[in-house]
């Protein structure tokens, strides 16, 4: 709670809390505080240096690996979504030749993969670009 309430202060105020969590080996709390701090402050370097100073280098490496894995997963998901969006546009351009920028932007703004897959199927079934537009 202290970390959440004081997140916008200088991060060095977290040092005593992190040190206690490392000494007492309370990993779950440590990970929650660090995850939250990095997410809100976007300052992994400061958190990393504080942890290294207080002897938490091993734990910092574990967290860094976790963040890298999460980033990789997120990147893969975004790539799959982008590919699906582009395939919808490609299908429409193949079938109807001219696809307006408005329709391309609408397709690109859909951020749910299942929805993009659904409209990709519809792009193959509709009889006109106007019919497709009514589905968006």
Short mmCIF file of C-alpha atoms in Angstrom, two decimals, residues 2-89:
data_model
loop_
_atom_site.label_atom_id
_atom_site.label_comp_id
_atom_site.label_asym_id
_atom_site.label_seq_id
_atom_site.Cartn_x
_atom_site.Cartn_y
_atom_site.Cartn_z
CA UNK A 2 2.86 2.36 0.82
CA UNK A 3 4.36 1.88 -2.65
CA UNK A 4 1.02 2.57 -4.32
CA UNK A 5 0.29 5.68 -2.26
CA UNK A 6 3.76 7.13 -2.81
CA UNK A 7 4.46 5.99 -6.35
CA UNK A 8 5.00 9.50 -7.69
CA UNK A 9 7.73 10.35 -5.19
CA UNK A 10 11.40 9.68 -5.80
CA UNK A 11 11.83 5.91 -6.03
CA UNK A 12 14.62 5.85 -3.47
CA UNK A 13 11.93 5.97 -0.74
CA UNK A 14 11.19 2.33 -1.65
CA UNK A 15 14.71 1.21 -0.72
CA UNK A 16 13.96 0.27 2.92
CA UNK A 17 10.84 -1.64 1.95
CA UNK A 18 12.58 -3.55 -0.84
CA UNK A 19 15.54 -4.29 1.43
CA UNK A 20 13.26 -5.76 4.10
CA UNK A 21 11.43 -7.89 1.54
CA UNK A 22 14.73 -9.23 0.20
CA UNK A 23 16.09 -9.99 3.66
CA UNK A 24 12.88 -11.75 4.69
CA UNK A 25 12.64 -13.42 1.26
CA UNK A 26 9.05 -12.34 0.64
CA UNK A 27 9.21 -12.67 -3.12
CA UNK A 28 5.53 -12.25 -3.95
CA UNK A 29 5.35 -8.81 -2.31
CA UNK A 30 8.68 -7.81 -3.81
CA UNK A 31 7.55 -8.78 -7.31
CA UNK A 32 4.21 -7.00 -6.92
CA UNK A 33 5.84 -3.77 -5.77
CA UNK A 34 8.48 -3.84 -8.49
CA UNK A 35 6.01 -4.77 -11.23
CA UNK A 36 3.69 -1.97 -10.14
CA UNK A 37 6.49 0.55 -9.86
CA UNK A 38 7.93 -0.25 -13.27
CA UNK A 39 4.47 -0.26 -14.85
CA UNK A 40 3.50 3.14 -13.44
CA UNK A 41 6.85 4.95 -13.40
CA UNK A 42 8.39 3.25 -16.47
CA UNK A 43 11.75 3.53 -14.76
CA UNK A 44 13.25 0.07 -14.63
CA UNK A 45 16.80 1.43 -14.39
CA UNK A 46 16.22 3.13 -11.02
CA UNK A 47 14.45 0.10 -9.58
CA UNK A 48 17.20 -2.16 -10.89
CA UNK A 49 19.95 -0.01 -9.35
CA UNK A 50 18.17 0.08 -5.97
CA UNK A 51 17.83 -3.70 -5.97
CA UNK A 52 21.44 -4.24 -6.93
CA UNK A 53 22.59 -1.85 -4.16
CA UNK A 54 20.70 -3.81 -1.52
CA UNK A 55 21.83 -7.21 -2.75
CA UNK A 56 18.89 -8.24 -4.84
CA UNK A 57 20.71 -8.75 -8.12
CA UNK A 58 19.57 -12.39 -8.42
CA UNK A 59 15.95 -11.41 -7.92
CA UNK A 60 16.31 -8.53 -10.34
CA UNK A 61 17.56 -10.94 -12.99
CA UNK A 62 14.50 -13.14 -12.37
CA UNK A 63 12.19 -10.16 -12.79
CA UNK A 64 14.03 -8.97 -15.88
CA UNK A 65 13.54 -12.37 -17.46
CA UNK A 66 9.85 -12.28 -16.52
CA UNK A 67 9.43 -8.83 -18.11
CA UNK A 68 11.29 -9.91 -21.24
CA UNK A 69 9.04 -12.97 -21.56
CA UNK A 70 5.92 -10.85 -21.08
CA UNK A 71 7.21 -8.35 -23.64
CA UNK A 72 7.91 -11.16 -26.10
CA UNK A 73 4.42 -12.57 -25.60
CA UNK A 74 2.85 -9.15 -26.06
CA UNK A 75 4.91 -8.57 -29.22
CA UNK A 76 3.82 -11.90 -30.66
CA UNK A 77 0.17 -11.13 -29.93
CA UNK A 78 0.45 -7.71 -31.54
CA UNK A 79 2.12 -9.26 -34.59
CA UNK A 80 -0.64 -11.83 -34.98
CA UNK A 81 -3.27 -9.09 -34.67
CA UNK A 82 -1.52 -6.89 -37.23
CA UNK A 83 -1.18 -9.78 -39.68
CA UNK A 84 -4.89 -10.56 -39.33
CA UNK A 85 -5.82 -6.89 -39.90
CA UNK A 86 -3.61 -6.71 -43.00
CA UNK A 87 -5.12 -9.92 -44.36
CA UNK A 88 -8.62 -8.43 -44.11
CA UNK A 89 -7.47 -5.38 -46.06
#
